[in-house]
C-alpha cells in the first residue's frame, strides 16, 4: 500500500518540479500574461501553487517502480491533513485520510487481492477477511507510515517546486475543467510536458500532461485553498499499531 502513495509523490515531482525559469531571448507575446515568456509564466504558476494552503490532485501516472499505473484523487493541505483515494492499475481502491498524527486507510477486496499477488491464497484470503472494507488506523509518526504522511503534507509534496531552469514555450489558450488557461510546452530530452496555467484569478497550475516514455501521465490540480474534508471515520476502526504491532 505504501508504494502507491510513494508513486503518486514521484509523479508529482516528475511532472511539476521542472517548471520554473525563463529561456533567454524568447519572444514575449500578447494575450494572457502580456509581455511574459513561457518560462516567466511558469515561474508565476510555481509561485502561486507553492503559496496555496491546500489543493486537490487528481489523475494517473505510469510508474513501473511502483508496479504500474497509479490513480489518485487526493486533497491535501500544509497542515499535513489529506483525504482521498488511491489505486494501482485500476485494481480496486484504497481510501486514505490523515488527521493530525493519525493515518486512516480502508481497502476494498480487489485492492487487497491485487496487492497480495505474491502471497499464498491462504494469506490473501486472510488479508481480505481481516481488512476488506474496514477502516484501519496507524500512527503517522511510525517508521512505516512516514512516507504516506509525507505524501499528505502539501509542503512536502511541493518542497522542490523551485529553483529549476525551464525552457517552456507559450502555447494556445484553452479551458481545462471549465477554467480558462494558457498552455505551456516543456521539453526534457525526449520527454514532453504540456502545462495548463490559469489565466483568471491567481495563475495556479491547473493540469500537467506528461508524454514521457517512462512515466506518461495526466494530473489536474483544483480546489486551491479550499478546506480538506479530512475527518476521522466513525464506527469501529482497527488499530494496526495495537493489533498487529
CSV table of C-alpha atoms in Angstrom, one decimal:
chain,number,residue,atom,x,y,z
A,1,UNK,CA,0.0,0.0,0.0
A,2,UNK,CA,2.8,2.4,0.8
A,3,UNK,CA,4.3,2.1,-2.7
A,4,UNK,CA,1.2,3.5,-4.1
A,5,UNK,CA,1.5,6.8,-2.1
A,6,UNK,CA,5.2,6.9,-3.0
A,7,UNK,CA,4.5,6.6,-6.7
A,8,UNK,CA,2.0,9.4,-6.5
A,9,UNK,CA,4.5,11.6,-4.9
A,10,UNK,CA,7.1,10.7,-7.5
A,11,UNK,CA,4.8,11.6,-10.4
A,12,UNK,CA,4.0,15.0,-8.8
A,13,UNK,CA,7.7,15.7,-8.7
A,14,UNK,CA,8.4,14.4,-12.2
A,15,UNK,CA,5.5,16.3,-13.8
A,16,UNK,CA,5.8,19.6,-12.0
A,17,UNK,CA,9.1,20.3,-10.3
A,18,UNK,CA,10.8,21.4,-13.6
A,19,UNK,CA,8.6,24.4,-14.4
A,20,UNK,CA,10.5,27.5,-13.3
A,21,UNK,CA,12.8,29.8,-15.0
A,22,UNK,CA,13.0,31.6,-18.4
A,23,UNK,CA,14.6,30.9,-21.7
A,24,UNK,CA,16.8,33.9,-22.6
A,25,UNK,CA,15.7,35.6,-25.8
A,26,UNK,CA,12.3,34.0,-26.0
A,27,UNK,CA,9.6,36.1,-27.7
A,28,UNK,CA,7.1,37.7,-25.2
A,29,UNK,CA,3.6,37.5,-26.7
A,30,UNK,CA,0.4,39.4,-26.1
A,31,UNK,CA,-2.8,37.8,-24.9
A,32,UNK,CA,-2.9,36.3,-21.4
A,33,UNK,CA,0.2,37.4,-19.4
A,34,UNK,CA,1.2,40.0,-22.0
A,35,UNK,CA,4.9,40.6,-22.3
A,36,UNK,CA,5.8,37.4,-20.4
A,37,UNK,CA,7.7,34.4,-21.8
A,38,UNK,CA,6.6,30.8,-21.2
A,39,UNK,CA,9.3,30.4,-18.6
A,40,UNK,CA,8.2,33.6,-16.8
A,41,UNK,CA,4.6,32.3,-16.8
A,42,UNK,CA,5.7,29.0,-15.4
A,43,UNK,CA,7.6,30.9,-12.7
A,44,UNK,CA,4.3,32.7,-11.7
A,45,UNK,CA,2.5,29.3,-11.7
A,46,UNK,CA,5.1,27.8,-9.4
A,47,UNK,CA,4.9,30.8,-7.0
A,48,UNK,CA,1.1,30.7,-6.9
A,49,UNK,CA,0.9,26.9,-6.5
A,50,UNK,CA,3.6,26.9,-3.8
A,51,UNK,CA,1.8,29.6,-1.8
A,52,UNK,CA,-1.5,27.7,-1.7
A,53,UNK,CA,-2.6,26.3,1.6
A,54,UNK,CA,-4.4,23.4,0.1
A,55,UNK,CA,-5.2,21.7,-3.2
A,56,UNK,CA,-6.7,18.6,-4.8
A,57,UNK,CA,-4.5,16.4,-7.1
A,58,UNK,CA,-6.3,14.0,-9.4
A,59,UNK,CA,-5.2,11.8,-12.3
A,60,UNK,CA,-2.9,9.0,-13.1
A,61,UNK,CA,0.7,8.2,-14.0
A,62,UNK,CA,2.7,5.2,-15.2
A,63,UNK,CA,5.3,4.3,-12.6
A,64,UNK,CA,7.0,1.0,-13.2
A,65,UNK,CA,8.9,1.2,-9.9
A,66,UNK,CA,5.6,1.2,-8.1
A,67,UNK,CA,4.2,-1.6,-10.2
A,68,UNK,CA,2.2,0.1,-13.0
A,69,UNK,CA,-0.3,2.9,-13.3
A,70,UNK,CA,-1.1,4.8,-10.2
A,71,UNK,CA,-4.5,6.5,-10.0
A,72,UNK,CA,-5.2,9.1,-7.3
A,73,UNK,CA,-7.7,11.7,-6.2
A,74,UNK,CA,-6.3,13.4,-3.1
A,75,UNK,CA,-7.0,16.7,-1.3
A,76,UNK,CA,-4.1,17.8,0.9
A,77,UNK,CA,-3.0,20.9,2.9
A,78,UNK,CA,0.0,22.3,4.6
A,79,UNK,CA,-1.1,21.1,8.0
A,80,UNK,CA,-0.5,17.6,6.8
A,81,UNK,CA,-4.1,16.6,6.5
A,82,UNK,CA,-5.4,14.7,3.5
A,83,UNK,CA,-8.4,12.8,2.2
A,84,UNK,CA,-8.9,10.8,-1.0
A,85,UNK,CA,-8.4,7.6,-2.9
A,86,UNK,CA,-5.5,5.7,-4.4
A,87,UNK,CA,-5.4,2.8,-6.8
A,88,UNK,CA,-2.9,0.7,-8.8
A,89,UNK,CA,-3.7,-0.4,-12.4
A,90,UNK,CA,-7.4,0.2,-11.7
A,91,UNK,CA,-7.4,-2.9,-9.5
A,92,UNK,CA,-9.6,-1.9,-6.5
A,93,UNK,CA,-9.3,1.2,-4.4
A,94,UNK,CA,-7.8,2.4,-1.1
A,95,UNK,CA,-9.3,5.3,0.8
A,96,UNK,CA,-6.8,7.4,2.7
A,97,UNK,CA,-7.4,10.0,5.5
A,98,UNK,CA,-4.9,11.7,7.6
A,99,UNK,CA,-5.9,13.8,10.6
A,100,UNK,CA,-3.3,15.2,12.9
A,101,UNK,CA,-0.9,12.3,13.7
A,102,UNK,CA,-3.2,9.5,12.7
A,103,UNK,CA,-3.5,7.8,9.3
A,104,UNK,CA,-6.7,6.0,8.4
A,105,UNK,CA,-7.0,3.7,5.4
A,106,UNK,CA,-9.7,1.4,4.1
A,107,UNK,CA,-9.1,-1.1,1.3
A,108,UNK,CA,-11.6,-2.9,-0.9
A,109,UNK,CA,-11.2,-6.6,-1.7
A,110,UNK,CA,-10.0,-6.1,-5.2
A,111,UNK,CA,-7.2,-3.8,-4.0
A,112,UNK,CA,-6.1,-6.2,-1.3
A,113,UNK,CA,-6.0,-9.2,-3.7
A,114,UNK,CA,-4.1,-7.2,-6.2
A,115,UNK,CA,-1.5,-6.2,-3.6
A,116,UNK,CA,-1.3,-9.8,-2.4
A,117,UNK,CA,-0.5,-11.4,-5.8
A,118,UNK,CA,2.9,-12.6,-4.4
A,119,UNK,CA,1.3,-14.2,-1.3
A,120,UNK,CA,-0.4,-17.5,-1.0
A,121,UNK,CA,-4.1,-17.8,-1.5
A,122,UNK,CA,-4.5,-18.5,2.2
A,123,UNK,CA,-2.6,-15.3,3.1
A,124,UNK,CA,-4.6,-13.3,0.6
A,125,UNK,CA,-7.9,-14.7,1.9
A,126,UNK,CA,-6.8,-13.8,5.4
A,127,UNK,CA,-5.9,-10.3,4.5
A,128,UNK,CA,-9.3,-9.9,2.8
A,129,UNK,CA,-11.1,-11.3,5.9
A,130,UNK,CA,-9.3,-9.1,8.3
A,131,UNK,CA,-9.2,-5.8,6.4
A,132,UNK,CA,-11.6,-5.6,3.4
A,133,UNK,CA,-13.9,-2.6,3.6
A,134,UNK,CA,-12.8,-1.9,7.2
A,135,UNK,CA,-11.2,1.3,8.4
A,136,UNK,CA,-7.7,0.9,9.9
A,137,UNK,CA,-5.6,3.4,11.7
A,138,UNK,CA,-1.9,3.8,12.5
A,139,UNK,CA,0.4,6.5,13.9
A,140,UNK,CA,1.7,8.9,11.2
A,141,UNK,CA,5.0,9.1,13.1
A,142,UNK,CA,5.7,5.3,12.9
A,143,UNK,CA,8.6,4.4,10.6
A,144,UNK,CA,6.4,2.5,8.1
A,145,UNK,CA,4.0,5.4,7.9
A,146,UNK,CA,6.3,8.4,7.3
A,147,UNK,CA,6.2,8.1,3.5
A,148,UNK,CA,2.4,8.2,3.4
A,149,UNK,CA,2.4,11.0,6.0
A,150,UNK,CA,4.8,13.0,3.8
A,151,UNK,CA,2.6,12.5,0.7
A,152,UNK,CA,-0.3,14.0,2.7
A,153,UNK,CA,1.7,17.1,3.5
A,154,UNK,CA,1.4,19.8,0.8
A,155,UNK,CA,4.7,21.4,1.9
A,156,UNK,CA,6.5,18.1,1.4
A,157,UNK,CA,4.8,17.5,-2.0
A,158,UNK,CA,5.9,20.9,-3.2
A,159,UNK,CA,9.2,21.0,-1.4
A,160,UNK,CA,11.3,21.1,-4.6
A,161,UNK,CA,8.9,23.2,-6.6
A,162,UNK,CA,11.5,25.9,-7.1
A,163,UNK,CA,15.0,26.9,-8.4
A,164,UNK,CA,14.9,24.7,-11.6
A,165,UNK,CA,15.5,26.2,-15.1
A,166,UNK,CA,12.9,25.8,-17.8
A,167,UNK,CA,12.6,26.4,-21.5
A,168,UNK,CA,8.8,26.3,-21.5
A,169,UNK,CA,7.2,27.9,-24.6
A,170,UNK,CA,3.9,29.7,-24.7
A,171,UNK,CA,1.1,27.7,-26.4
A,172,UNK,CA,-2.6,28.3,-27.2
A,173,UNK,CA,-5.3,29.5,-24.8
A,174,UNK,CA,-7.9,26.8,-23.9
A,175,UNK,CA,-10.0,25.6,-21.0
A,176,UNK,CA,-9.5,22.7,-18.5
A,177,UNK,CA,-12.5,21.6,-16.4
A,178,UNK,CA,-14.2,24.9,-17.5
A,179,UNK,CA,-11.3,27.1,-16.3
A,180,UNK,CA,-9.6,29.4,-18.8
A,181,UNK,CA,-6.0,28.5,-19.2
A,182,UNK,CA,-2.9,29.0,-21.3
A,183,UNK,CA,-0.8,26.1,-22.3
A,184,UNK,CA,3.0,25.9,-22.0
A,185,UNK,CA,5.1,23.3,-23.8
A,186,UNK,CA,8.0,21.9,-21.8
A,187,UNK,CA,10.7,19.6,-23.2
A,188,UNK,CA,13.2,17.5,-21.3
A,189,UNK,CA,15.2,15.3,-23.8
A,190,UNK,CA,12.6,13.0,-25.4
A,191,UNK,CA,10.0,13.8,-22.8
A,192,UNK,CA,7.3,16.3,-23.5
A,193,UNK,CA,5.1,18.1,-21.0
A,194,UNK,CA,2.0,20.3,-21.5
A,195,UNK,CA,1.2,22.6,-18.7
A,196,UNK,CA,-2.1,24.4,-18.2
A,197,UNK,CA,-1.9,27.7,-16.2
A,198,UNK,CA,-5.0,29.6,-15.0
A,199,UNK,CA,-5.5,32.9,-16.8
A,200,UNK,CA,-8.2,34.2,-14.4
A,201,UNK,CA,-7.5,34.8,-10.8
A,202,UNK,CA,-4.2,33.5,-9.4
A,203,UNK,CA,-2.0,31.8,-12.0
A,204,UNK,CA,-2.4,28.4,-10.5
A,205,UNK,CA,-1.1,25.3,-12.2
A,206,UNK,CA,-4.3,23.5,-13.4
A,207,UNK,CA,-3.1,20.5,-15.3
A,208,UNK,CA,0.1,18.7,-16.4
A,209,UNK,CA,0.1,16.1,-19.2
A,210,UNK,CA,3.3,14.1,-19.4
A,211,UNK,CA,4.3,12.3,-22.6
A,212,UNK,CA,7.3,10.6,-21.1
A,213,UNK,CA,8.4,7.2,-22.3
A,214,UNK,CA,9.0,6.0,-18.8
A,215,UNK,CA,6.3,7.9,-16.8
A,216,UNK,CA,3.4,9.2,-19.0
A,217,UNK,CA,0.6,10.7,-17.1
A,218,UNK,CA,-2.1,13.3,-16.7
A,219,UNK,CA,-2.7,15.3,-13.5
A,220,UNK,CA,-5.1,18.0,-12.6
A,221,UNK,CA,-4.9,20.5,-9.7
A,222,UNK,CA,-8.1,22.0,-8.4
A,223,UNK,CA,-9.8,23.2,-5.1
A,224,UNK,CA,-7.0,25.6,-4.3
A,225,UNK,CA,-7.2,27.0,-0.7
A,226,UNK,CA,-10.4,25.0,0.0
A,227,UNK,CA,-10.9,23.1,3.2
A,228,UNK,CA,-9.7,19.5,3.1
A,229,UNK,CA,-12.5,17.1,4.1
A,230,UNK,CA,-10.3,15.1,6.5
A,231,UNK,CA,-12.3,13.7,9.4
A,232,UNK,CA,-11.7,10.6,11.4
A,233,UNK,CA,-14.1,7.8,10.3
A,234,UNK,CA,-17.0,6.9,12.6
A,235,UNK,CA,-17.6,3.4,13.9
A,236,UNK,CA,-15.2,0.6,14.5
A,237,UNK,CA,-11.6,1.2,13.4
A,238,UNK,CA,-8.9,-1.4,13.5
A,239,UNK,CA,-5.8,-0.2,15.4
A,240,UNK,CA,-2.9,-1.6,13.4
A,241,UNK,CA,-0.3,-0.4,15.9
A,242,UNK,CA,-2.1,-2.2,18.7
A,243,UNK,CA,-3.5,-5.3,17.0
A,244,UNK,CA,-0.6,-6.0,14.6
A,245,UNK,CA,2.3,-4.0,16.1
